């Protein structure tokens, strides 16, 4: 005799239709679920997240670095390293909260299963974002260790690049959840990576000083979230810490809050409204 089919209840949204997030401690259960699954294949995941930044470090840092020499009195490979920590954090959160979140939402129906519990839809979104940021932290940690082994860490302040990687992860995880909410298929993500992530990777100051760009391009770069992360990371690596960094951190925080609210709204619209 077959087991009866138990219908999944509709996703819970805030009572009264409030646009405020419906959040409790239960979001941590979503994070823990993702973490538990990740521990079964963490080695492949870390290698994948580290591979591209390390290739850029070796090819651009040593190859192009021989031609460039130094930037603002700093060896090119040392100039490059802080930005690659940020790019590793960006890519880790982005892949997790696009392809990973989309798979859990549409293919594995993980969200449906979670919604059969007291966990709300908003808590799922927060849990996913926290997990994306955690993967950014892991990637940032691995990159920092490798760069320390290469002798590219010039200041003890560089250890603060780890919480910075988590902050960058929060922001890009939230942005990725917005895209995931709109995505009809995996192919849709190619637009986001080509039109959103690639410009940030190239024009956020990782590979060259932004002062080399024309004025309009510098203005464009200032509005890119990764630019502010790279600015802070480079200051930490070089030991040139100043109060101006707080402005960049505040920019990242404000942008995250906006992206988080839009992510919740987008997922609600897709699964509930």
PDB file of N, CA and C in Angstrom, residues 27-36 92-97 101 123-138 166 169-170 172-174:
ATOM      1  N   UNK A  27      16.418  30.665  10.592  1.00  0.00           N
ATOM      2  CA  UNK A  27      17.232  30.799   9.378  1.00  0.00           C
ATOM      3  C   UNK A  27      18.531  30.013   9.497  1.00  0.00           C
ATOM      4  N   UNK A  28      19.012  29.848  10.727  1.00  0.00           N
ATOM      5  CA  UNK A  28      20.269  29.135  10.924  1.00  0.00           C
ATOM      6  C   UNK A  28      20.125  27.665  10.556  1.00  0.00           C
ATOM      7  N   UNK A  29      18.902  27.126  10.640  1.00  0.00           N
ATOM      8  CA  UNK A  29      18.692  25.732  10.255  1.00  0.00           C
ATOM      9  C   UNK A  29      18.891  25.553   8.753  1.00  0.00           C
ATOM     10  N   UNK A  30      18.478  26.544   7.980  1.00  0.00           N
ATOM     11  CA  UNK A  30      18.692  26.494   6.531  1.00  0.00           C
ATOM     12  C   UNK A  30      20.189  26.533   6.248  1.00  0.00           C
ATOM     13  N   UNK A  31      20.889  27.426   6.941  1.00  0.00           N
ATOM     14  CA  UNK A  31      22.345  27.499   6.798  1.00  0.00           C
ATOM     15  C   UNK A  31      22.987  26.158   7.152  1.00  0.00           C
ATOM     16  N   UNK A  32      22.553  25.559   8.254  1.00  0.00           N
ATOM     17  CA  UNK A  32      23.162  24.308   8.708  1.00  0.00           C
ATOM     18  C   UNK A  32      22.887  23.177   7.726  1.00  0.00           C
ATOM     19  N   UNK A  33      21.706  23.184   7.139  1.00  0.00           N
ATOM     20  CA  UNK A  33      21.385  22.157   6.142  1.00  0.00           C
ATOM     21  C   UNK A  33      22.348  22.254   4.959  1.00  0.00           C
ATOM     22  N   UNK A  34      22.568  23.469   4.461  1.00  0.00           N
ATOM     23  CA  UNK A  34      23.484  23.660   3.336  1.00  0.00           C
ATOM     24  C   UNK A  34      24.916  23.291   3.722  1.00  0.00           C
ATOM     25  N   UNK A  35      25.311  23.659   4.937  1.00  0.00           N
ATOM     26  CA  UNK A  35      26.664  23.337   5.400  1.00  0.00           C
ATOM     27  C   UNK A  35      26.865  21.827   5.480  1.00  0.00           C
ATOM     28  N   UNK A  36      25.876  21.115   6.003  1.00  0.00           N
ATOM     29  CA  UNK A  36      25.984  19.661   6.142  1.00  0.00           C
ATOM     30  C   UNK A  36      26.148  18.994   4.785  1.00  0.00           C
ATOM     31  N   UNK A  92      32.458  32.851  -5.088  1.00  0.00           N
ATOM     32  CA  UNK A  92      31.951  31.777  -4.226  1.00  0.00           C
ATOM     33  C   UNK A  92      30.490  32.005  -3.874  1.00  0.00           C
ATOM     34  N   UNK A  93      30.158  33.221  -3.434  1.00  0.00           N
ATOM     35  CA  UNK A  93      28.770  33.527  -3.072  1.00  0.00           C
ATOM     36  C   UNK A  93      27.864  33.531  -4.290  1.00  0.00           C
ATOM     37  N   UNK A  94      28.379  34.028  -5.410  1.00  0.00           N
ATOM     38  CA  UNK A  94      27.556  34.133  -6.613  1.00  0.00           C
ATOM     39  C   UNK A  94      27.189  32.768  -7.163  1.00  0.00           C
ATOM     40  N   UNK A  95      28.151  31.879  -7.274  1.00  0.00           N
ATOM     41  CA  UNK A  95      27.844  30.536  -7.770  1.00  0.00           C
ATOM     42  C   UNK A  95      26.887  29.811  -6.825  1.00  0.00           C
ATOM     43  N   UNK A  96      27.107  29.954  -5.518  1.00  0.00           N
ATOM     44  CA  UNK A  96      26.266  29.247  -4.553  1.00  0.00           C
ATOM     45  C   UNK A  96      24.824  29.716  -4.611  1.00  0.00           C
ATOM     46  N   UNK A  97      24.613  31.013  -4.752  1.00  0.00           N
ATOM     47  CA  UNK A  97      23.252  31.556  -4.677  1.00  0.00           C
ATOM     48  C   UNK A  97      22.615  31.787  -6.038  1.00  0.00           C
ATOM     49  N   UNK A 101      21.333  27.724  -5.411  1.00  0.00           N
ATOM     50  CA  UNK A 101      19.999  28.053  -4.902  1.00  0.00           C
ATOM     51  C   UNK A 101      18.917  27.685  -5.913  1.00  0.00           C
ATOM     52  N   UNK A 123      13.053  33.304   5.900  1.00  0.00           N
ATOM     53  CA  UNK A 123      14.156  32.664   6.621  1.00  0.00           C
ATOM     54  C   UNK A 123      14.976  31.775   5.698  1.00  0.00           C
ATOM     55  N   UNK A 124      14.325  31.178   4.708  1.00  0.00           N
ATOM     56  CA  UNK A 124      15.064  30.411   3.706  1.00  0.00           C
ATOM     57  C   UNK A 124      16.018  31.330   2.955  1.00  0.00           C
ATOM     58  N   UNK A 125      15.513  32.490   2.541  1.00  0.00           N
ATOM     59  CA  UNK A 125      16.349  33.447   1.811  1.00  0.00           C
ATOM     60  C   UNK A 125      17.539  33.877   2.664  1.00  0.00           C
ATOM     61  N   UNK A 126      17.285  34.210   3.923  1.00  0.00           N
ATOM     62  CA  UNK A 126      18.373  34.628   4.807  1.00  0.00           C
ATOM     63  C   UNK A 126      19.369  33.495   5.020  1.00  0.00           C
ATOM     64  N   UNK A 127      18.865  32.281   5.222  1.00  0.00           N
ATOM     65  CA  UNK A 127      19.757  31.144   5.411  1.00  0.00           C
ATOM     66  C   UNK A 127      20.640  30.899   4.201  1.00  0.00           C
ATOM     67  N   UNK A 128      20.059  31.036   3.010  1.00  0.00           N
ATOM     68  CA  UNK A 128      20.839  30.864   1.782  1.00  0.00           C
ATOM     69  C   UNK A 128      21.920  31.941   1.668  1.00  0.00           C
ATOM     70  N   UNK A 129      21.558  33.178   1.995  1.00  0.00           N
ATOM     71  CA  UNK A 129      22.523  34.280   1.921  1.00  0.00           C
ATOM     72  C   UNK A 129      23.653  34.075   2.931  1.00  0.00           C
ATOM     73  N   UNK A 130      23.305  33.656   4.137  1.00  0.00           N
ATOM     74  CA  UNK A 130      24.334  33.387   5.145  1.00  0.00           C
ATOM     75  C   UNK A 130      25.266  32.265   4.697  1.00  0.00           C
ATOM     76  N   UNK A 131      24.690  31.264   4.042  1.00  0.00           N
ATOM     77  CA  UNK A 131      25.530  30.171   3.563  1.00  0.00           C
ATOM     78  C   UNK A 131      26.435  30.646   2.422  1.00  0.00           C
ATOM     79  N   UNK A 132      25.902  31.458   1.512  1.00  0.00           N
ATOM     80  CA  UNK A 132      26.740  32.004   0.449  1.00  0.00           C
ATOM     81  C   UNK A 132      27.895  32.813   1.013  1.00  0.00           C
ATOM     82  N   UNK A 133      27.619  33.616   2.050  1.00  0.00           N
ATOM     83  CA  UNK A 133      28.668  34.413   2.686  1.00  0.00           C
ATOM     84  C   UNK A 133      29.682  33.521   3.399  1.00  0.00           C
ATOM     85  N   UNK A 134      29.215  32.413   3.964  1.00  0.00           N
ATOM     86  CA  UNK A 134      30.124  31.478   4.623  1.00  0.00           C
ATOM     87  C   UNK A 134      31.084  30.865   3.617  1.00  0.00           C
ATOM     88  N   UNK A 135      30.580  30.527   2.434  1.00  0.00           N
ATOM     89  CA  UNK A 135      31.462  29.993   1.400  1.00  0.00           C
ATOM     90  C   UNK A 135      32.472  31.043   0.951  1.00  0.00           C
ATOM     91  N   UNK A 136      32.055  32.305   0.937  1.00  0.00           N
ATOM     92  CA  UNK A 136      32.999  33.381   0.629  1.00  0.00           C
ATOM     93  C   UNK A 136      34.097  33.447   1.685  1.00  0.00           C
ATOM     94  N   UNK A 137      33.704  33.284   2.938  1.00  0.00           N
ATOM     95  CA  UNK A 137      34.679  33.283   4.038  1.00  0.00           C
ATOM     96  C   UNK A 137      35.672  32.139   3.873  1.00  0.00           C
ATOM     97  N   UNK A 138      35.172  30.949   3.540  1.00  0.00           N
ATOM     98  CA  UNK A 138      36.058  29.805   3.328  1.00  0.00           C
ATOM     99  C   UNK A 138      37.038  30.076   2.186  1.00  0.00           C
ATOM    100  N   UNK A 166      33.524  37.853   4.198  1.00  0.00           N
ATOM    101  CA  UNK A 166      32.161  37.488   4.607  1.00  0.00           C
ATOM    102  C   UNK A 166      31.177  38.593   4.235  1.00  0.00           C
ATOM    103  N   UNK A 169      30.607  38.518   0.664  1.00  0.00           N
ATOM    104  CA  UNK A 169      29.753  37.371   0.384  1.00  0.00           C
ATOM    105  C   UNK A 169      28.292  37.647   0.659  1.00  0.00           C
ATOM    106  N   UNK A 170      27.997  38.344   1.766  1.00  0.00           N
ATOM    107  CA  UNK A 170      26.608  38.705   2.065  1.00  0.00           C
ATOM    108  C   UNK A 170      25.999  39.508   0.923  1.00  0.00           C
ATOM    109  N   UNK A 172      26.975  39.836  -2.333  1.00  0.00           N
ATOM    110  CA  UNK A 172      26.825  39.145  -3.616  1.00  0.00           C
ATOM    111  C   UNK A 172      25.878  37.955  -3.524  1.00  0.00           C
ATOM    112  N   UNK A 173      25.737  37.371  -2.354  1.00  0.00           N
ATOM    113  CA  UNK A 173      24.721  36.331  -2.179  1.00  0.00           C
ATOM    114  C   UNK A 173      23.327  36.931  -2.323  1.00  0.00           C
ATOM    115  N   UNK A 174      23.117  38.110  -1.736  1.00  0.00           N
ATOM    116  CA  UNK A 174      21.817  38.776  -1.847  1.00  0.00           C
ATOM    117  C   UNK A 174      21.530  39.173  -3.291  1.00  0.00           C
TER     118      UNK A 174
END
